Amino acid sequence: SFRPVDKTNNILILNRKEVGKMSYLFNKYTNVIWAIARVWFGIDWMTHGIEKITKGFDSTGFLNGVLANEVSPEWYKAFIENVILPMSGFINFLIPVGELLVGLALILGFLTIPALVGSLLMNLNFLWAGVISSNPSYVAIAIILLLGWRGTQYYGLDTLVWKKVFKKKQMD
């Protein structure tokens, strides 16, 4: 797979076919690593969602804290005050259920890309709210898994569903 081009400089390159397929990042061995990372991330999201559902969740105090926070951007404070706070009852339902669904989707490998985008958006909201915690790490993990979408989806329901969809379209 790796072939030296210039022995004096010890430069290694991949041939065109291998670069196009990115076989060093996406093969049956590395796809297992992508899947493990995706499932681990999903378990974490699901755990947070279940915890909020079982213990109860009220975002009102947090949202009012965002308004008092000096770090949050003004546009975000206006969004929280005018859009989110008036519908905080729905938000109190949406966040735990969203975390649970993101977690399940990542564990099953079904709708992986939308789940990762949802994960990214939820974590960006915490960052805009001025909360650091583990959110920058979660943003980085979501971006890495999105960049590795091919390997992230390979061992999951996405692959099975898309194979059926494309097989059916070819038959029509």
mmCIF file with all atom_site columns, C-alpha atoms in Angstrom:
data_model
loop_
_atom_site.group_PDB
_atom_site.id
_atom_site.type_symbol
_atom_site.label_atom_id
_atom_site.label_alt_id
_atom_site.label_comp_id
_atom_site.label_asym_id
_atom_site.label_entity_id
_atom_site.label_seq_id
_atom_site.pdbx_PDB_ins_code
_atom_site.Cartn_x
_atom_site.Cartn_y
_atom_site.Cartn_z
_atom_site.occupancy
_atom_site.B_iso_or_equiv
_atom_site.pdbx_formal_charge
_atom_site.auth_seq_id
_atom_site.auth_comp_id
_atom_site.auth_asym_id
_atom_site.auth_atom_id
_atom_site.pdbx_PDB_model_num
ATOM 1   C CA . SER A 1 1   ? 0.000   0.000  0.000   1.00 0.00 ? 1   SER A CA 1
ATOM 2   C CA . PHE A 1 2   ? 2.723   2.544  0.867   1.00 0.00 ? 2   PHE A CA 1
ATOM 3   C CA . ARG A 1 3   ? 5.337   2.853  -1.882  1.00 0.00 ? 3   ARG A CA 1
ATOM 4   C CA . PRO A 1 4   ? 8.563   4.824  -1.645  1.00 0.00 ? 4   PRO A CA 1
ATOM 5   C CA . VAL A 1 5   ? 8.922   7.426  -4.366  1.00 0.00 ? 5   VAL A CA 1
ATOM 6   C CA . ASP A 1 6   ? 12.354  8.731  -3.640  1.00 0.00 ? 6   ASP A CA 1
ATOM 7   C CA . LYS A 1 7   ? 14.666  6.487  -1.628  1.00 0.00 ? 7   LYS A CA 1
ATOM 8   C CA . THR A 1 8   ? 17.119  9.296  -0.935  1.00 0.00 ? 8   THR A CA 1
ATOM 9   C CA . ASN A 1 9   ? 14.460  11.446 0.744   1.00 0.00 ? 9   ASN A CA 1
ATOM 10  C CA . ASN A 1 10  ? 12.502  8.459  2.023   1.00 0.00 ? 10  ASN A CA 1
ATOM 11  C CA . ILE A 1 11  ? 9.215   9.971  0.775   1.00 0.00 ? 11  ILE A CA 1
ATOM 12  C CA . LEU A 1 12  ? 6.220   7.676  0.888   1.00 0.00 ? 12  LEU A CA 1
ATOM 13  C CA . ILE A 1 13  ? 3.000   8.125  -1.057  1.00 0.00 ? 13  ILE A CA 1
ATOM 14  C CA . LEU A 1 14  ? -0.105  6.118  -1.802  1.00 0.00 ? 14  LEU A CA 1
ATOM 15  C CA . ASN A 1 15  ? -1.032  5.237  -5.357  1.00 0.00 ? 15  ASN A CA 1
ATOM 16  C CA . ARG A 1 16  ? -3.983  7.142  -6.875  1.00 0.00 ? 16  ARG A CA 1
ATOM 17  C CA . LYS A 1 17  ? -6.469  4.310  -6.373  1.00 0.00 ? 17  LYS A CA 1
ATOM 18  C CA . GLU A 1 18  ? -5.641  4.037  -2.663  1.00 0.00 ? 18  GLU A CA 1
ATOM 19  C CA . VAL A 1 19  ? -5.781  7.790  -2.090  1.00 0.00 ? 19  VAL A CA 1
ATOM 20  C CA . GLY A 1 20  ? -9.212  7.948  -3.727  1.00 0.00 ? 20  GLY A CA 1
ATOM 21  C CA . LYS A 1 21  ? -10.545 5.200  -1.504  1.00 0.00 ? 21  LYS A CA 1
ATOM 22  C CA . MET A 1 22  ? -8.622  6.414  1.565   1.00 0.00 ? 22  MET A CA 1
ATOM 23  C CA . SER A 1 23  ? -8.089  2.755  2.346   1.00 0.00 ? 23  SER A CA 1
ATOM 24  C CA . TYR A 1 24  ? -5.745  3.558  5.202   1.00 0.00 ? 24  TYR A CA 1
ATOM 25  C CA . LEU A 1 25  ? -8.604  5.330  7.060   1.00 0.00 ? 25  LEU A CA 1
ATOM 26  C CA . PHE A 1 26  ? -11.561 3.241  5.969   1.00 0.00 ? 26  PHE A CA 1
ATOM 27  C CA . ASN A 1 27  ? -11.136 -0.499 5.798   1.00 0.00 ? 27  ASN A CA 1
ATOM 28  C CA . LYS A 1 28  ? -12.657 -3.429 7.651   1.00 0.00 ? 28  LYS A CA 1
ATOM 29  C CA . TYR A 1 29  ? -10.217 -2.981 10.551  1.00 0.00 ? 29  TYR A CA 1
ATOM 30  C CA . THR A 1 30  ? -10.343 0.773  11.007  1.00 0.00 ? 30  THR A CA 1
ATOM 31  C CA . ASN A 1 31  ? -14.123 0.795  10.505  1.00 0.00 ? 31  ASN A CA 1
ATOM 32  C CA . VAL A 1 32  ? -14.364 -1.243 13.710  1.00 0.00 ? 32  VAL A CA 1
ATOM 33  C CA . ILE A 1 33  ? -12.535 1.565  15.525  1.00 0.00 ? 33  ILE A CA 1
ATOM 34  C CA . TRP A 1 34  ? -14.879 4.156  13.969  1.00 0.00 ? 34  TRP A CA 1
ATOM 35  C CA . ALA A 1 35  ? -17.884 2.068  15.076  1.00 0.00 ? 35  ALA A CA 1
ATOM 36  C CA . ILE A 1 36  ? -16.566 1.670  18.634  1.00 0.00 ? 36  ILE A CA 1
ATOM 37  C CA . ALA A 1 37  ? -16.052 5.444  18.882  1.00 0.00 ? 37  ALA A CA 1
ATOM 38  C CA . ARG A 1 38  ? -19.555 6.061  17.521  1.00 0.00 ? 38  ARG A CA 1
ATOM 39  C CA . VAL A 1 39  ? -21.163 3.581  19.953  1.00 0.00 ? 39  VAL A CA 1
ATOM 40  C CA . TRP A 1 40  ? -19.195 4.981  22.920  1.00 0.00 ? 40  TRP A CA 1
ATOM 41  C CA . PHE A 1 41  ? -20.326 8.493  22.026  1.00 0.00 ? 41  PHE A CA 1
ATOM 42  C CA . GLY A 1 42  ? -23.898 7.240  21.653  1.00 0.00 ? 42  GLY A CA 1
ATOM 43  C CA . ILE A 1 43  ? -23.869 5.536  25.054  1.00 0.00 ? 43  ILE A CA 1
ATOM 44  C CA . ASP A 1 44  ? -22.720 8.787  26.624  1.00 0.00 ? 44  ASP A CA 1
ATOM 45  C CA . TRP A 1 45  ? -25.528 10.753 24.954  1.00 0.00 ? 45  TRP A CA 1
ATOM 46  C CA . MET A 1 46  ? -28.131 8.143  25.831  1.00 0.00 ? 46  MET A CA 1
ATOM 47  C CA . THR A 1 47  ? -27.001 8.068  29.465  1.00 0.00 ? 47  THR A CA 1
ATOM 48  C CA . HIS A 1 48  ? -27.394 11.853 29.752  1.00 0.00 ? 48  HIS A CA 1
ATOM 49  C CA . GLY A 1 49  ? -30.842 11.695 28.165  1.00 0.00 ? 49  GLY A CA 1
ATOM 50  C CA . ILE A 1 50  ? -32.058 8.881  30.436  1.00 0.00 ? 50  ILE A CA 1
ATOM 51  C CA . GLU A 1 51  ? -30.730 10.707 33.493  1.00 0.00 ? 51  GLU A CA 1
ATOM 52  C CA . LYS A 1 52  ? -32.622 13.871 32.574  1.00 0.00 ? 52  LYS A CA 1
ATOM 53  C CA . ILE A 1 53  ? -35.814 11.928 31.828  1.00 0.00 ? 53  ILE A CA 1
ATOM 54  C CA . THR A 1 54  ? -35.774 9.899  35.053  1.00 0.00 ? 54  THR A CA 1
ATOM 55  C CA . LYS A 1 55  ? -34.630 12.663 37.429  1.00 0.00 ? 55  LYS A CA 1
ATOM 56  C CA . GLY A 1 56  ? -36.621 15.418 35.802  1.00 0.00 ? 56  GLY A CA 1
ATOM 57  C CA . PHE A 1 57  ? -35.238 18.314 33.834  1.00 0.00 ? 57  PHE A CA 1
ATOM 58  C CA . ASP A 1 58  ? -35.933 22.013 34.072  1.00 0.00 ? 58  ASP A CA 1
ATOM 59  C CA . SER A 1 59  ? -33.908 24.328 31.878  1.00 0.00 ? 59  SER A CA 1
ATOM 60  C CA . THR A 1 60  ? -35.400 27.596 33.144  1.00 0.00 ? 60  THR A CA 1
ATOM 61  C CA . GLY A 1 61  ? -32.701 28.334 35.721  1.00 0.00 ? 61  GLY A CA 1
ATOM 62  C CA . PHE A 1 62  ? -29.964 27.563 33.230  1.00 0.00 ? 62  PHE A CA 1
ATOM 63  C CA . LEU A 1 63  ? -31.588 29.723 30.549  1.00 0.00 ? 63  LEU A CA 1
ATOM 64  C CA . ASN A 1 64  ? -31.962 32.667 32.936  1.00 0.00 ? 64  ASN A CA 1
ATOM 65  C CA . GLY A 1 65  ? -28.295 32.180 33.855  1.00 0.00 ? 65  GLY A CA 1
ATOM 66  C CA . VAL A 1 66  ? -27.377 32.549 30.187  1.00 0.00 ? 66  VAL A CA 1
ATOM 67  C CA . LEU A 1 67  ? -29.094 35.953 30.139  1.00 0.00 ? 67  LEU A CA 1
ATOM 68  C CA . ALA A 1 68  ? -27.020 37.096 33.117  1.00 0.00 ? 68  ALA A CA 1
ATOM 69  C CA . ASN A 1 69  ? -23.800 35.622 31.720  1.00 0.00 ? 69  ASN A CA 1
ATOM 70  C CA . GLU A 1 70  ? -21.310 38.198 30.427  1.00 0.00 ? 70  GLU A CA 1
ATOM 71  C CA . VAL A 1 71  ? -19.568 35.661 28.198  1.00 0.00 ? 71  VAL A CA 1
ATOM 72  C CA . SER A 1 72  ? -22.551 34.726 26.017  1.00 0.00 ? 72  SER A CA 1
ATOM 73  C CA . PRO A 1 73  ? -22.922 36.623 22.740  1.00 0.00 ? 73  PRO A CA 1
ATOM 74  C CA . GLU A 1 74  ? -25.726 39.207 22.645  1.00 0.00 ? 74  GLU A CA 1
ATOM 75  C CA . TRP A 1 75  ? -27.412 37.547 19.656  1.00 0.00 ? 75  TRP A CA 1
ATOM 76  C CA . TYR A 1 76  ? -27.560 34.286 21.603  1.00 0.00 ? 76  TYR A CA 1
ATOM 77  C CA . LYS A 1 77  ? -29.015 36.002 24.680  1.00 0.00 ? 77  LYS A CA 1
ATOM 78  C CA . ALA A 1 78  ? -31.705 37.583 22.487  1.00 0.00 ? 78  ALA A CA 1
ATOM 79  C CA . PHE A 1 79  ? -32.467 34.166 20.980  1.00 0.00 ? 79  PHE A CA 1
ATOM 80  C CA . ILE A 1 80  ? -32.758 32.601 24.446  1.00 0.00 ? 80  ILE A CA 1
ATOM 81  C CA . GLU A 1 81  ? -34.915 35.435 25.794  1.00 0.00 ? 81  GLU A CA 1
ATOM 82  C CA . ASN A 1 82  ? -37.283 35.808 22.827  1.00 0.00 ? 82  ASN A CA 1
ATOM 83  C CA . VAL A 1 83  ? -37.526 32.271 21.435  1.00 0.00 ? 83  VAL A CA 1
ATOM 84  C CA . ILE A 1 84  ? -36.394 29.624 23.912  1.00 0.00 ? 84  ILE A CA 1
ATOM 85  C CA . LEU A 1 85  ? -37.599 30.945 27.299  1.00 0.00 ? 85  LEU A CA 1
ATOM 86  C CA . PRO A 1 86  ? -41.205 31.455 26.146  1.00 0.00 ? 86  PRO A CA 1
ATOM 87  C CA . MET A 1 87  ? -41.351 27.787 25.162  1.00 0.00 ? 87  MET A CA 1
ATOM 88  C CA . SER A 1 88  ? -39.249 26.400 28.021  1.00 0.00 ? 88  SER A CA 1
ATOM 89  C CA . GLY A 1 89  ? -41.853 23.703 28.758  1.00 0.00 ? 89  GLY A CA 1
ATOM 90  C CA . PHE A 1 90  ? -41.306 22.238 25.298  1.00 0.00 ? 90  PHE A CA 1
ATOM 91  C CA . ILE A 1 91  ? -37.531 22.685 25.629  1.00 0.00 ? 91  ILE A CA 1
ATOM 92  C CA . ASN A 1 92  ? -37.636 20.751 28.920  1.00 0.00 ? 92  ASN A CA 1
ATOM 93  C CA . PHE A 1 93  ? -39.118 17.845 26.943  1.00 0.00 ? 93  PHE A CA 1
ATOM 94  C CA . LEU A 1 94  ? -37.042 18.305 23.782  1.00 0.00 ? 94  LEU A CA 1
ATOM 95  C CA . ILE A 1 95  ? -33.552 18.291 25.314  1.00 0.00 ? 95  ILE A CA 1
ATOM 96  C CA . PRO A 1 96  ? -33.757 14.972 27.228  1.00 0.00 ? 96  PRO A CA 1
ATOM 97  C CA . VAL A 1 97  ? -35.614 13.233 24.403  1.00 0.00 ? 97  VAL A CA 1
ATOM 98  C CA . GLY A 1 98  ? -33.165 14.695 21.867  1.00 0.00 ? 98  GLY A CA 1
ATOM 99  C CA . GLU A 1 99  ? -30.184 13.432 23.878  1.00 0.00 ? 99  GLU A CA 1
ATOM 100 C CA . LEU A 1 100 ? -31.788 9.993  24.165  1.00 0.00 ? 100 LEU A CA 1
ATOM 101 C CA . LEU A 1 101 ? -32.564 9.814  20.437  1.00 0.00 ? 101 LEU A CA 1
ATOM 102 C CA . VAL A 1 102 ? -29.094 11.028 19.447  1.00 0.00 ? 102 VAL A CA 1
ATOM 103 C CA . GLY A 1 103 ? -27.622 8.333  21.693  1.00 0.00 ? 103 GLY A CA 1
ATOM 104 C CA . LEU A 1 104 ? -29.832 5.568  20.277  1.00 0.00 ? 104 LEU A CA 1
ATOM 105 C CA . ALA A 1 105 ? -29.150 6.643  16.705  1.00 0.00 ? 105 ALA A CA 1
ATOM 106 C CA . LEU A 1 106 ? -25.390 6.602  17.295  1.00 0.00 ? 106 LEU A CA 1
ATOM 107 C CA . ILE A 1 107 ? -25.479 3.242  19.077  1.00 0.00 ? 107 ILE A CA 1
ATOM 108 C CA . LEU A 1 108 ? -27.499 1.650  16.273  1.00 0.00 ? 108 LEU A CA 1
ATOM 109 C CA . GLY A 1 109 ? -25.666 3.480  13.526  1.00 0.00 ? 109 GLY A CA 1
ATOM 110 C CA . PHE A 1 110 ? -28.991 4.658  12.101  1.00 0.00 ? 110 PHE A CA 1
ATOM 111 C CA . LEU A 1 111 ? -29.264 8.227  10.784  1.00 0.00 ? 111 LEU A CA 1
ATOM 112 C CA . THR A 1 112 ? -25.705 8.638  11.996  1.00 0.00 ? 112 THR A CA 1
ATOM 113 C CA . ILE A 1 113 ? -24.978 11.915 10.221  1.00 0.00 ? 113 ILE A CA 1
ATOM 114 C CA . PRO A 1 114 ? -28.138 13.708 11.465  1.00 0.00 ? 114 PRO A CA 1
ATOM 115 C CA . ALA A 1 115 ? -27.442 12.389 14.984  1.00 0.00 ? 115 ALA A CA 1
ATOM 116 C CA . LEU A 1 116 ? -23.883 13.720 14.882  1.00 0.00 ? 116 LEU A CA 1
ATOM 117 C CA . VAL A 1 117 ? -25.098 17.092 13.587  1.00 0.00 ? 117 VAL A CA 1
ATOM 118 C CA . GLY A 1 118 ? -27.672 17.190 16.413  1.00 0.00 ? 118 GLY A CA 1
ATOM 119 C CA . SER A 1 119 ? -24.929 16.356 18.893  1.00 0.00 ? 119 SER A CA 1
ATOM 120 C CA . LEU A 1 120 ? -22.762 19.112 17.492  1.00 0.00 ? 120 LEU A CA 1
ATOM 121 C CA . LEU A 1 121 ? -25.571 21.686 17.676  1.00 0.00 ? 121 LEU A CA 1
ATOM 122 C CA . MET A 1 122 ? -26.464 20.779 21.270  1.00 0.00 ? 122 MET A CA 1
ATOM 123 C CA . ASN A 1 123 ? -22.854 21.171 22.347  1.00 0.00 ? 123 ASN A CA 1
ATOM 124 C CA . LEU A 1 124 ? -22.418 24.428 20.446  1.00 0.00 ? 124 LEU A CA 1
ATOM 125 C CA . ASN A 1 125 ? -25.416 25.778 22.382  1.00 0.00 ? 125 ASN A CA 1
ATOM 126 C CA . PHE A 1 126 ? -23.631 25.056 25.644  1.00 0.00 ? 126 PHE A CA 1
ATOM 127 C CA . LEU A 1 127 ? -20.527 26.836 24.370  1.00 0.00 ? 127 LEU A CA 1
ATOM 128 C CA . TRP A 1 128 ? -22.573 29.874 23.281  1.00 0.00 ? 128 TRP A CA 1
ATOM 129 C CA . ALA A 1 129 ? -24.183 29.795 26.731  1.00 0.00 ? 129 ALA A CA 1
ATOM 130 C CA . GLY A 1 130 ? -20.711 30.193 28.237  1.00 0.00 ? 130 GLY A CA 1
ATOM 131 C CA . VAL A 1 131 ? -20.436 26.671 29.649  1.00 0.00 ? 131 VAL A CA 1
ATOM 132 C CA . ILE A 1 132 ? -17.118 24.998 28.961  1.00 0.00 ? 132 ILE A CA 1
ATOM 133 C CA . SER A 1 133 ? -17.188 21.633 30.808  1.00 0.00 ? 133 SER A CA 1
ATOM 134 C CA . SER A 1 134 ? -16.673 18.724 28.409  1.00 0.00 ? 134 SER A CA 1
ATOM 135 C CA . ASN A 1 135 ? -18.457 20.458 25.533  1.00 0.00 ? 135 ASN A CA 1
ATOM 136 C CA . PRO A 1 136 ? -15.362 21.428 23.503  1.00 0.00 ? 136 PRO A CA 1
ATOM 137 C CA . SER A 1 137 ? -14.277 17.788 23.621  1.00 0.00 ? 137 SER A CA 1
ATOM 138 C CA . TYR A 1 138 ? -17.730 16.666 22.478  1.00 0.00 ? 138 TYR A CA 1
ATOM 139 C CA . VAL A 1 139 ? -17.663 19.195 19.642  1.00 0.00 ? 139 VAL A CA 1
ATOM 140 C CA . ALA A 1 140 ? -14.284 17.816 18.555  1.00 0.00 ? 140 ALA A CA 1
ATOM 141 C CA . ILE A 1 141 ? -15.505 14.194 18.780  1.00 0.00 ? 141 ILE A CA 1
ATOM 142 C CA . ALA A 1 142 ? -18.627 14.998 16.733  1.00 0.00 ? 142 ALA A CA 1
ATOM 143 C CA . ILE A 1 143 ? -16.533 16.758 14.073  1.00 0.00 ? 143 ILE A CA 1
ATOM 144 C CA . ILE A 1 144 ? -14.042 13.876 13.891  1.00 0.00 ? 144 ILE A CA 1
ATOM 145 C CA . LEU A 1 145 ? -16.859 11.344 13.550  1.00 0.00 ? 145 LEU A CA 1
ATOM 146 C CA . LEU A 1 146 ? -18.514 13.525 10.891  1.00 0.00 ? 146 LEU A CA 1
ATOM 147 C CA . LEU A 1 147 ? -15.245 13.724 8.951   1.00 0.00 ? 147 LEU A CA 1
ATOM 148 C CA . GLY A 1 148 ? -14.950 9.962  9.226   1.00 0.00 ? 148 GLY A CA 1
ATOM 149 C CA . TRP A 1 149 ? -18.561 9.457  8.127   1.00 0.00 ? 149 TRP A CA 1
ATOM 150 C CA . ARG A 1 150 ? -17.668 6.588  5.844   1.00 0.00 ? 150 ARG A CA 1
ATOM 151 C CA . GLY A 1 151 ? -16.147 4.491  8.602   1.00 0.00 ? 151 GLY A CA 1
ATOM 152 C CA . THR A 1 152 ? -18.566 5.752  11.231  1.00 0.00 ? 152 THR A CA 1
ATOM 153 C CA . GLN A 1 153 ? -21.559 4.438  9.269   1.00 0.00 ? 153 GLN A CA 1
ATOM 154 C CA . TYR A 1 154 ? -20.070 1.216  7.927   1.00 0.00 ? 154 TYR A CA 1
ATOM 155 C CA . TYR A 1 155 ? -20.958 -1.079 10.853  1.00 0.00 ? 155 TYR A CA 1
ATOM 156 C CA . GLY A 1 156 ? -24.468 0.115  11.554  1.00 0.00 ? 156 GLY A CA 1
ATOM 157 C CA . LEU A 1 157 ? -28.019 0.167  10.304  1.00 0.00 ? 157 LEU A CA 1
ATOM 158 C CA . ASP A 1 158 ? -27.242 2.988  7.867   1.00 0.00 ? 158 ASP A CA 1
ATOM 159 C CA . THR A 1 159 ? -25.265 0.594  5.685   1.00 0.00 ? 159 THR A CA 1
ATOM 160 C CA . LEU A 1 160 ? -28.003 -2.042 5.717   1.00 0.00 ? 160 LEU A CA 1
ATOM 161 C CA . VAL A 1 161 ? -30.753 0.474  4.947   1.00 0.00 ? 161 VAL A CA 1
ATOM 162 C CA . TRP A 1 162 ? -28.831 2.145  2.108   1.00 0.00 ? 162 TRP A CA 1
ATOM 163 C CA . LYS A 1 163 ? -27.934 -1.215 0.558   1.00 0.00 ? 163 LYS A CA 1
ATOM 164 C CA . LYS A 1 164 ? -31.645 -2.124 0.497   1.00 0.00 ? 164 LYS A CA 1
ATOM 165 C CA . VAL A 1 165 ? -32.671 1.276  -0.875  1.00 0.00 ? 165 VAL A CA 1
ATOM 166 C CA . PHE A 1 166 ? -30.127 1.191  -3.689  1.00 0.00 ? 166 PHE A CA 1
ATOM 167 C CA . LYS A 1 167 ? -30.825 -2.452 -4.479  1.00 0.00 ? 167 LYS A CA 1
ATOM 168 C CA . LYS A 1 168 ? -34.550 -1.644 -4.790  1.00 0.00 ? 168 LYS A CA 1
ATOM 169 C CA . LYS A 1 169 ? -33.824 1.397  -7.016  1.00 0.00 ? 169 LYS A CA 1
ATOM 170 C CA . GLN A 1 170 ? -31.644 -0.745 -9.304  1.00 0.00 ? 170 GLN A CA 1
ATOM 171 C CA . MET A 1 171 ? -34.466 -3.283 -9.645  1.00 0.00 ? 171 MET A CA 1
ATOM 172 C CA . ASP A 1 172 ? -37.029 -0.586 -10.611 1.00 0.00 ? 172 ASP A CA 1
#
